[in-house]
PDB file of C-alpha atoms in Angstrom:
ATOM      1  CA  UNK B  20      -0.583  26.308   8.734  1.00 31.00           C
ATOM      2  CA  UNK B  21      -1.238  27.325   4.942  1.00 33.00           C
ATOM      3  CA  UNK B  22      -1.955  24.704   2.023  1.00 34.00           C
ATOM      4  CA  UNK B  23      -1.223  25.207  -1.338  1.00 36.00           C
ATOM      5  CA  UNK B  24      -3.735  25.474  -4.269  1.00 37.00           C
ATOM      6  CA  UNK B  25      -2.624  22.080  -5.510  1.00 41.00           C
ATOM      7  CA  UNK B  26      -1.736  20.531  -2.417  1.00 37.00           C
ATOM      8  CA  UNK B  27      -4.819  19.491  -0.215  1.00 33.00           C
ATOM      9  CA  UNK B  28      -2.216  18.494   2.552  1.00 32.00           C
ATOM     10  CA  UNK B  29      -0.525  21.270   4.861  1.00 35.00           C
ATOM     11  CA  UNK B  30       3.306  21.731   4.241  1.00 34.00           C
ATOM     12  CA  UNK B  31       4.550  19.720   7.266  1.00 35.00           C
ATOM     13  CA  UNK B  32       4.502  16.020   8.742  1.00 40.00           C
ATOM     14  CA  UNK B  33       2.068  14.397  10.971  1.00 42.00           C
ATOM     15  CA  UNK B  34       4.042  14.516  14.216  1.00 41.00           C
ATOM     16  CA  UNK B  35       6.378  12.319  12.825  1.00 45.00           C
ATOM     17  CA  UNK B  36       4.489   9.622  13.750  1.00 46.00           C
ATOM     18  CA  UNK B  37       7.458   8.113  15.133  1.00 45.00           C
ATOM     19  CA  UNK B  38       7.143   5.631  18.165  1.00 43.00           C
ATOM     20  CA  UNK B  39      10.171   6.352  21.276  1.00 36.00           C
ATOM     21  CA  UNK B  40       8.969   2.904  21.963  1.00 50.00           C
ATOM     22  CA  UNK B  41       9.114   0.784  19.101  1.00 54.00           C
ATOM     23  CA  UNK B  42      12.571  -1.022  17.887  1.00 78.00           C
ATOM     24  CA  UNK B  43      14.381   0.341  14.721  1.00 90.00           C
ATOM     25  CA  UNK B  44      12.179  -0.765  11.474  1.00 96.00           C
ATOM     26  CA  UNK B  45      13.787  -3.753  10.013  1.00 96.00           C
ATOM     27  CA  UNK B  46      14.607  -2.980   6.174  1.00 97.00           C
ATOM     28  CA  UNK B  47      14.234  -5.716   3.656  1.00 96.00           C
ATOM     29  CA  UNK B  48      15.412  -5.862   0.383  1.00 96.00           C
ATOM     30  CA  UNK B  49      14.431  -8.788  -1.787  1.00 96.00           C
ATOM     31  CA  UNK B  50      17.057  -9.640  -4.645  1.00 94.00           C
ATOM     32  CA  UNK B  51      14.830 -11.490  -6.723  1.00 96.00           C
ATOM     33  CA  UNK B  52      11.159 -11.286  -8.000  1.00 97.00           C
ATOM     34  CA  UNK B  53       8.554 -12.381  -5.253  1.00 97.00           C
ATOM     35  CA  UNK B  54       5.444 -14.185  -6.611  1.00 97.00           C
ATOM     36  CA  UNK B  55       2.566 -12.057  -5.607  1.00 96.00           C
ATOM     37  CA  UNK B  56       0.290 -14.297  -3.376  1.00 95.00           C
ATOM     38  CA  UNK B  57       3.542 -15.381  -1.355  1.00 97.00           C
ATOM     39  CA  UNK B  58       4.594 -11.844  -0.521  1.00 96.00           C
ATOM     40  CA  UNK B  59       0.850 -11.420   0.782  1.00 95.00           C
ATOM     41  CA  UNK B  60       1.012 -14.349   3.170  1.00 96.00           C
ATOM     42  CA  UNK B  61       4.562 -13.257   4.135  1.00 96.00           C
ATOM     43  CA  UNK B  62       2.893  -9.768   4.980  1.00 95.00           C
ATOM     44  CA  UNK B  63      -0.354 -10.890   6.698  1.00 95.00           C
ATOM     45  CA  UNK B  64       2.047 -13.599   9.033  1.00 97.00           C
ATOM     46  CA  UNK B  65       4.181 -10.503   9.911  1.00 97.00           C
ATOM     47  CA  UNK B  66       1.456  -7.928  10.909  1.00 97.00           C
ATOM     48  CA  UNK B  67       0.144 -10.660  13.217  1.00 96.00           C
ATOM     49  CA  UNK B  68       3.377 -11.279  14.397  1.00 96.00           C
ATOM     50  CA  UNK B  69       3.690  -7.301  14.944  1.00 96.00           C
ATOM     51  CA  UNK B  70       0.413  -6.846  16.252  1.00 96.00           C
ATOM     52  CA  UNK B  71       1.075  -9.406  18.736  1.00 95.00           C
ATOM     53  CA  UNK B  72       4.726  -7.724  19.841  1.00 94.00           C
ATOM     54  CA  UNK B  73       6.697 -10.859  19.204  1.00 94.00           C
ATOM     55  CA  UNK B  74       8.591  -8.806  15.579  1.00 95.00           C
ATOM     56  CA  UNK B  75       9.835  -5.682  14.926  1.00 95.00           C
ATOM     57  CA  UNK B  76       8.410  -3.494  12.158  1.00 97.00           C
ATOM     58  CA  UNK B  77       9.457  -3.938   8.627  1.00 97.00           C
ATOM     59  CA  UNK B  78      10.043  -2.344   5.319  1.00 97.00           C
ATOM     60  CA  UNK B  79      10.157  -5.077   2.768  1.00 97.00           C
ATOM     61  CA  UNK B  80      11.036  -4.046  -1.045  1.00 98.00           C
ATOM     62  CA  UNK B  81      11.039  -6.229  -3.731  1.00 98.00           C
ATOM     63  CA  UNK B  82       9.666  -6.576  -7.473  1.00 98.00           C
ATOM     64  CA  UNK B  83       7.153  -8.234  -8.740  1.00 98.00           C
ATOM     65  CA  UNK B  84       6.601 -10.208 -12.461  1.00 97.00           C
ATOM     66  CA  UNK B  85       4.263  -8.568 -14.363  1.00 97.00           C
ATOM     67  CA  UNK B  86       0.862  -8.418 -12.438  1.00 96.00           C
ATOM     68  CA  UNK B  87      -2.277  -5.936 -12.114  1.00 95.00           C
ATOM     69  CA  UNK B  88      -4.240  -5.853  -8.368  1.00 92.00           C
ATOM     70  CA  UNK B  89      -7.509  -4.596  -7.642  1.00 88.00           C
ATOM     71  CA  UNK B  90      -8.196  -2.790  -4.807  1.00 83.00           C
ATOM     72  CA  UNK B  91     -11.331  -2.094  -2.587  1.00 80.00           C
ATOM     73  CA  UNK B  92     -12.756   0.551  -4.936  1.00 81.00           C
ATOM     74  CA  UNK B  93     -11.891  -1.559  -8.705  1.00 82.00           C
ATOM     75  CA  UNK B  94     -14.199  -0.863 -11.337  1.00 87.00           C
ATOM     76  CA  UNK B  95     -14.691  -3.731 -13.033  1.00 86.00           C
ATOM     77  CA  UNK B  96     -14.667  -1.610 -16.552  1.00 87.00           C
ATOM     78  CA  UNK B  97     -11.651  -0.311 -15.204  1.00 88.00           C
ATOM     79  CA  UNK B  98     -10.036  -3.804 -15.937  1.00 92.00           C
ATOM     80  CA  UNK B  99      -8.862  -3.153 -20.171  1.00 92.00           C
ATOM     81  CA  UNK B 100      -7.139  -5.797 -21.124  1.00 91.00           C
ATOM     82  CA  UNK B 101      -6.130  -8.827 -18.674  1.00 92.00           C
ATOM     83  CA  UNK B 102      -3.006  -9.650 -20.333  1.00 92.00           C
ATOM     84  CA  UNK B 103      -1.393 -10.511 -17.523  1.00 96.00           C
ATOM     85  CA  UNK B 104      -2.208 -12.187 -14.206  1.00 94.00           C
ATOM     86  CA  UNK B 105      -5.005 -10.012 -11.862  1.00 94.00           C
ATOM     87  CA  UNK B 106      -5.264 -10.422  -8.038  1.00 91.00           C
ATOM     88  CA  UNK B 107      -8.004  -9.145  -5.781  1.00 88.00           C
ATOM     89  CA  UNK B 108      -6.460  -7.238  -2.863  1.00 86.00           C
ATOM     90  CA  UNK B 109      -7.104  -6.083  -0.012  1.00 79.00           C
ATOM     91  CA  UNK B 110      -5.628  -2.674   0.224  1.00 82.00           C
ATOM     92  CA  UNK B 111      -7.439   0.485  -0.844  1.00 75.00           C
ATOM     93  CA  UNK B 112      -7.551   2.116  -3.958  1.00 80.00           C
ATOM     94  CA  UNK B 113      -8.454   0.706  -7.473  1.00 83.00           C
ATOM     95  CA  UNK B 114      -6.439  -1.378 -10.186  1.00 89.00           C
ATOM     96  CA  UNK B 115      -2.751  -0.738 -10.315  1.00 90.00           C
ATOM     97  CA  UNK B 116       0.457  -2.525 -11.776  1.00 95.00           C
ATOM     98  CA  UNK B 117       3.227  -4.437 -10.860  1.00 96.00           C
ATOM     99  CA  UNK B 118       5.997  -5.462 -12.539  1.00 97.00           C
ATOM    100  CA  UNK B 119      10.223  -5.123 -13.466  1.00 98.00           C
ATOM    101  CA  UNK B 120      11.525  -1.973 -13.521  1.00 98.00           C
ATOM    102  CA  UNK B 121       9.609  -0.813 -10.504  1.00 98.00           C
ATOM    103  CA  UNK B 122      10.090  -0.814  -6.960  1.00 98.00           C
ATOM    104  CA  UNK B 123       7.739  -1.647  -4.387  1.00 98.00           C
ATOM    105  CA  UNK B 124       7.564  -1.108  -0.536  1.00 98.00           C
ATOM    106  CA  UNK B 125       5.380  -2.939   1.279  1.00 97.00           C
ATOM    107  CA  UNK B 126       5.112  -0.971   4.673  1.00 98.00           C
ATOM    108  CA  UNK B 127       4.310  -2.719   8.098  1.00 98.00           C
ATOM    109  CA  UNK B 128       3.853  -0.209  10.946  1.00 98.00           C
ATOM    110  CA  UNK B 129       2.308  -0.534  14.377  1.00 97.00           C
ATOM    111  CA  UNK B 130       0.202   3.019  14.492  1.00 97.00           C
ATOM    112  CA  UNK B 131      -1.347   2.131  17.806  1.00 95.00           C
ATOM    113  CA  UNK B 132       2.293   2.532  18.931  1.00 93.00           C
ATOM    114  CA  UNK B 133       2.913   5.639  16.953  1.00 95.00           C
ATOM    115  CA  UNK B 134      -0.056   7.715  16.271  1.00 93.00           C
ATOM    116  CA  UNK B 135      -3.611   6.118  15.333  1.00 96.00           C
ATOM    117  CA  UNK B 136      -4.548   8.108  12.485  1.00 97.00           C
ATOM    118  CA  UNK B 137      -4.619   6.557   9.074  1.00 95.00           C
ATOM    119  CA  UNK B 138      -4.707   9.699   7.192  1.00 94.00           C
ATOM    120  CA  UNK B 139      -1.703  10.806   8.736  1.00 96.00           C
ATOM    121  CA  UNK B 140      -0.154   7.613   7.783  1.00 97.00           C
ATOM    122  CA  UNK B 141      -0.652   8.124   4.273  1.00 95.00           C
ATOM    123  CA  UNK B 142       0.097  11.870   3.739  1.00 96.00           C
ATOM    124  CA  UNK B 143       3.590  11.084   5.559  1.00 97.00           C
ATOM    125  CA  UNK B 144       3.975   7.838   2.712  1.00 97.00           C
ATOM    126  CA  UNK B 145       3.022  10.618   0.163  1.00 97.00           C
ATOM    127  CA  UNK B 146       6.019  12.807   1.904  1.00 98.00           C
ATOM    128  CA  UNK B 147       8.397  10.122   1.738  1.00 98.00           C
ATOM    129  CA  UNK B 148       7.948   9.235  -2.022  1.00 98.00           C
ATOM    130  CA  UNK B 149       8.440  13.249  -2.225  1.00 98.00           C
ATOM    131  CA  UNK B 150      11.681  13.252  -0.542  1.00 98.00           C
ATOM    132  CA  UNK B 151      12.531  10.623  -2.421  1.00 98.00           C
ATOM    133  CA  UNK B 152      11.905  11.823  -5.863  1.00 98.00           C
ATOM    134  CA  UNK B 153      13.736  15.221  -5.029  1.00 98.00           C
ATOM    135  CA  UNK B 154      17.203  13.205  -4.301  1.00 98.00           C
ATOM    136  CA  UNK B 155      17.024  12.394  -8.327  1.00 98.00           C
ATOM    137  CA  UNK B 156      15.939  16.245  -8.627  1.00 98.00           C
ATOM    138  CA  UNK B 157      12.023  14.994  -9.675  1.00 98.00           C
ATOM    139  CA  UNK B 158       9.354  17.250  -8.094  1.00 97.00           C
ATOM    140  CA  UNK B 159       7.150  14.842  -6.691  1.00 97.00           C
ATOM    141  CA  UNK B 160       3.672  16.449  -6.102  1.00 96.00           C
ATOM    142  CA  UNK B 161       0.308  16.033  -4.464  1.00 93.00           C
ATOM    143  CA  UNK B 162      -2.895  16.610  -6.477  1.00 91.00           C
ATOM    144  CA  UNK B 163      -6.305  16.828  -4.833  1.00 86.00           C
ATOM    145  CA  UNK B 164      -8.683  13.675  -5.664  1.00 83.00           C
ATOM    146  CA  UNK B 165      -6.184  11.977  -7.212  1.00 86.00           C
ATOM    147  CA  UNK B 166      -4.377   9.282  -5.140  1.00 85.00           C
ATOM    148  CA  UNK B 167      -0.651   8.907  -5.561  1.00 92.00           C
ATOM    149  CA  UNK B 168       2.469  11.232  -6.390  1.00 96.00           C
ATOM    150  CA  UNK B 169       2.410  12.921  -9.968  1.00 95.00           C
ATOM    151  CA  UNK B 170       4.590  15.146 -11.755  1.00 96.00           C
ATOM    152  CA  UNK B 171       3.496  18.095 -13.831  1.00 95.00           C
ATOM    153  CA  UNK B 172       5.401  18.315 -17.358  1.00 93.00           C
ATOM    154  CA  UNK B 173       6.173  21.769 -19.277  1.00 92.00           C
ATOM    155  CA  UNK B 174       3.062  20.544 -21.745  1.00 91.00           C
ATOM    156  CA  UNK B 175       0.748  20.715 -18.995  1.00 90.00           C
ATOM    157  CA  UNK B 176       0.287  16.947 -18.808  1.00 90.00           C
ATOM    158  CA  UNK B 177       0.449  15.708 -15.149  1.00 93.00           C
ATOM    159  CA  UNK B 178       1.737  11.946 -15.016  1.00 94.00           C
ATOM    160  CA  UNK B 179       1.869   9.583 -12.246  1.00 95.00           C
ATOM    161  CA  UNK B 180       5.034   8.213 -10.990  1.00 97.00           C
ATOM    162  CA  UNK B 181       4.005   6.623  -7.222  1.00 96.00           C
ATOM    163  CA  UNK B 182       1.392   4.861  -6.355  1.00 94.00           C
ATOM    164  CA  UNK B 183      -0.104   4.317  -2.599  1.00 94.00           C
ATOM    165  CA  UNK B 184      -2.252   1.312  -1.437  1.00 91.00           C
ATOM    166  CA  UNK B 185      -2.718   0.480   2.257  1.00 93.00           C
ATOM    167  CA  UNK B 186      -4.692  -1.787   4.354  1.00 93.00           C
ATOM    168  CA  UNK B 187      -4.723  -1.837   8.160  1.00 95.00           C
ATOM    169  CA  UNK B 188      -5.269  -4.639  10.316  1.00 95.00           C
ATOM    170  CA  UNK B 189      -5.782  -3.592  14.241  1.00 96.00           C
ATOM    171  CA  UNK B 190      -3.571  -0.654  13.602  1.00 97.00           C
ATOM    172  CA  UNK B 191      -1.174  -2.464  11.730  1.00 98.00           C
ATOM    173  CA  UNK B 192      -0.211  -1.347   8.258  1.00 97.00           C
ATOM    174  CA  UNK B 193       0.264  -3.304   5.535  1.00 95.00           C
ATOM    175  CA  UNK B 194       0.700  -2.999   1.687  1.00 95.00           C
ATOM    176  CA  UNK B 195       1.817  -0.016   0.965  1.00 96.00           C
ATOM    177  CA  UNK B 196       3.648   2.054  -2.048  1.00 96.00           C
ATOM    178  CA  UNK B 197       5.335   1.644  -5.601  1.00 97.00           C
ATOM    179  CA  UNK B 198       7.696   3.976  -7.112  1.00 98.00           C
ATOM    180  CA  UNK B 199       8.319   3.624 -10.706  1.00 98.00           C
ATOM    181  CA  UNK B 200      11.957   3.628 -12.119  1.00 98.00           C
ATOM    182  CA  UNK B 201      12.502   1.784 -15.221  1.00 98.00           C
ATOM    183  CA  UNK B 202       9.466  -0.420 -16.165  1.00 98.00           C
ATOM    184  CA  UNK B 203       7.586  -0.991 -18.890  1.00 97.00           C
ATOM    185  CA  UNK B 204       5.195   1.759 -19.080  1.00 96.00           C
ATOM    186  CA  UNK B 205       2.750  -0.167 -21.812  1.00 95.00           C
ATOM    187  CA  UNK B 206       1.772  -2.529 -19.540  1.00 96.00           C
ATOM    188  CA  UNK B 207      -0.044  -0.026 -18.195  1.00 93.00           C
ATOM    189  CA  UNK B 208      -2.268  -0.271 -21.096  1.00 91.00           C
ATOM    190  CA  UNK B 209      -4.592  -2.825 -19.925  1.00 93.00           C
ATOM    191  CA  UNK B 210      -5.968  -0.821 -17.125  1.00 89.00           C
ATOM    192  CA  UNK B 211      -6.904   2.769 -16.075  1.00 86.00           C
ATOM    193  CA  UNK B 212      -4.433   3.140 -13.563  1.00 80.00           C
ATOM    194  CA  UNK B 213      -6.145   4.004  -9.990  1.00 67.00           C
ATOM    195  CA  UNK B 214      -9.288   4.812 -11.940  1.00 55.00           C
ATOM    196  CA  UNK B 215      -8.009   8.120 -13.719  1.00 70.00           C
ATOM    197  CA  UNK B 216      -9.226   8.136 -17.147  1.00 67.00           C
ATOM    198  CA  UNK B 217      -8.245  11.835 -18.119  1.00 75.00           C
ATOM    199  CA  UNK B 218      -6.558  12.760 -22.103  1.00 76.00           C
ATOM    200  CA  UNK B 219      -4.178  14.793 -19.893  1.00 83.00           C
ATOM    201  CA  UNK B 220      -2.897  12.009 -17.061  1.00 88.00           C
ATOM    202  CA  UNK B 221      -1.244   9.320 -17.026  1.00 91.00           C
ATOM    203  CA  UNK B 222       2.026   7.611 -15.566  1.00 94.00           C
ATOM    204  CA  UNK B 223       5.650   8.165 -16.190  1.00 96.00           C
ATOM    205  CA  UNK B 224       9.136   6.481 -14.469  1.00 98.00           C
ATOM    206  CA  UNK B 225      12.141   8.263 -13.639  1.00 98.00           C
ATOM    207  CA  UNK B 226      13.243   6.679 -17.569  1.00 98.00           C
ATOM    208  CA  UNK B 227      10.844   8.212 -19.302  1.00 97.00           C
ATOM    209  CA  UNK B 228      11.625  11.478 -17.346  1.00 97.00           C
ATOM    210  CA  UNK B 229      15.474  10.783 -18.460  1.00 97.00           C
ATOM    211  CA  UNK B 230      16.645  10.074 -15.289  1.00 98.00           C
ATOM    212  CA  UNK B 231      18.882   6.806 -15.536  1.00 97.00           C
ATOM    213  CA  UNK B 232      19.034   5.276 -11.762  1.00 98.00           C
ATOM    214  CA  UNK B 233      18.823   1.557 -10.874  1.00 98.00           C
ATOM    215  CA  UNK B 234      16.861   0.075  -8.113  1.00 98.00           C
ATOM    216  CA  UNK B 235      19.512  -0.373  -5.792  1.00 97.00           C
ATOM    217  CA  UNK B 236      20.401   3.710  -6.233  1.00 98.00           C
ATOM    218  CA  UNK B 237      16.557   4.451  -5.074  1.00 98.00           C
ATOM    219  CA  UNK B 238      16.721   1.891  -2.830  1.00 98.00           C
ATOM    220  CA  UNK B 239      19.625   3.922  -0.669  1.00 97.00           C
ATOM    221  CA  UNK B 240      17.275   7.050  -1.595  1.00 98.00           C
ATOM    222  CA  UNK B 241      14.398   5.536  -0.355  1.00 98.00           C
ATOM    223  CA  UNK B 242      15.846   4.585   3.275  1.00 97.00           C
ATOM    224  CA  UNK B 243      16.824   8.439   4.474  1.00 97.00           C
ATOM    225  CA  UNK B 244      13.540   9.717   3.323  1.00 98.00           C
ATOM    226  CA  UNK B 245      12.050   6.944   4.933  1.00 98.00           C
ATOM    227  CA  UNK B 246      14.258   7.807   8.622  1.00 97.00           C
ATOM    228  CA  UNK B 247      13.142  11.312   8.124  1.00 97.00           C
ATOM    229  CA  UNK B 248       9.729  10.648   8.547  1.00 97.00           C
ATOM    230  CA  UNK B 249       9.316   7.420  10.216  1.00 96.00           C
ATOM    231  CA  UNK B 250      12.257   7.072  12.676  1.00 94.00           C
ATOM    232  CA  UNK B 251      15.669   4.816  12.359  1.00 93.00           C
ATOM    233  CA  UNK B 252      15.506   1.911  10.509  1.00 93.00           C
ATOM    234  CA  UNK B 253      18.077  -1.399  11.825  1.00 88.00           C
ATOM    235  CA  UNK B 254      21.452  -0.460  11.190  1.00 69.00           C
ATOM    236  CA  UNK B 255      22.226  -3.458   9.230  1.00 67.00           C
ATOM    237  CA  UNK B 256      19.533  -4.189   6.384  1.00 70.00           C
ATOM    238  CA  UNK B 257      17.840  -7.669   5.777  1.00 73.00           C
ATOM    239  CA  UNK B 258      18.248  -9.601   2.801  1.00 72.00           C
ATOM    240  CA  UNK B 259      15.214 -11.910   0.966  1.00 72.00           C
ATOM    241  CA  UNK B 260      15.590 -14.221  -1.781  1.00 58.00           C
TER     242      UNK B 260
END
């Protein structure tokens, strides 16, 4: 099993971490904007509800309006400019963004039904966002230290495109990853994104890489690179709001 310089991951998937067991993931796609503390309740009444075997697993994407969370690990320093709305949360990692123009997927697995490792869990969410960069021909990568999925430009600059922010709850996953298409990148400005500071990083979108694709086209990327990692998802996607 060899590793790259750059990668601090082996080249292959965590056993799949796929559950014979479990019923098909149920994929939901949210048409409209979801206020932030509402999709939080939504997701801490379903991993009960999961946890307790009475609902399937669940995929949920949506968008949120303009927003920055801190994670376990904010720096309050970290926090620039508050010009929009901030929300303590519970999932790991430091302050990130939310907002139009970028797609999130909140990710609600049972691992004690698949495989109870959480760092197995998250380097097969850093595969997925991979995959799914390389259908719009965008070479996702790995970096060690740095949380997240980043792509290195021909200036040497390495920006961030995905970010990754879990919590889990009695082996039940919850939060999970964004994947930036066409926001506003300057409302980035009012934080140091996941706590990386550096001249020579900082975060991109499939735009600003001049890759035109709406969130419906990653959606349908978003769902095989999900299958090929995770397992099926329910034949016939979910709709909310």
């Amino acid at each position: 099993m060899q590793r790259s310089n750059d990668d601090p991951w082996p080249i292959m998937l965590s056993t799949r971490l796929m559950s014979v067991k479990s019923m098909p993931v149920t994929w939901t796609v949210s048409a409209l904007p979801v206020p932030y503390l509402e999709a939080v309740q939504l997701m801490e009444e379903r991993v009960e509800a999961i946890r307790r075997r009475e609902a399937a697993e669940q995929v949920w994407l949506l968008e949120h309006s303009p927003l920055y969370t801190a994670g376990t690990s904010a720096k309050e320093h970290d926090l620039l400019d508050a010009r929009f709305p901030v929300f303590k949360s519970g999932r790991g990692g430091q302050y990130t963004y939310h907002g139009p123009g970028q797609r999130v997927a909140y990710v609600m697995l049972d691992l004690k039904q698949r495989k109870p490792d959480a760092r197995a869990f998250v380097r097969d969410l850093e595969q997925w966002l991979i995959r799914t960069l390389a259908r719009f021909d965008v070479k996702g990568e790995r970096r060690s230290g740095r949380v997240g999925i980043w792509v290195a430009l021909p200036s040497g600059r390495e920006d961030k495109i995905a970010a990754i922010g879990v919590r889990l709850r009695h082996w039940v996953t919850f939060h999970g990853i964004s994947i930036n298409v066409d926001p506003d990148l300057s409302h980035y400005s009012g934080i140091v994104p996941c706590g990386v500071g550096a001249e020579n990083l900082g975060v991109t979108s499939l735009a600003a890489l001049g890759i035109r694709a709406s969130l419906t086209e990653m959606d349908a990327a978003l769902k095989p690179a999900f299958e090929e990692i995770f397992g099926p998802v329910a034949a016939k996607p979910t709709a909310a709001g």
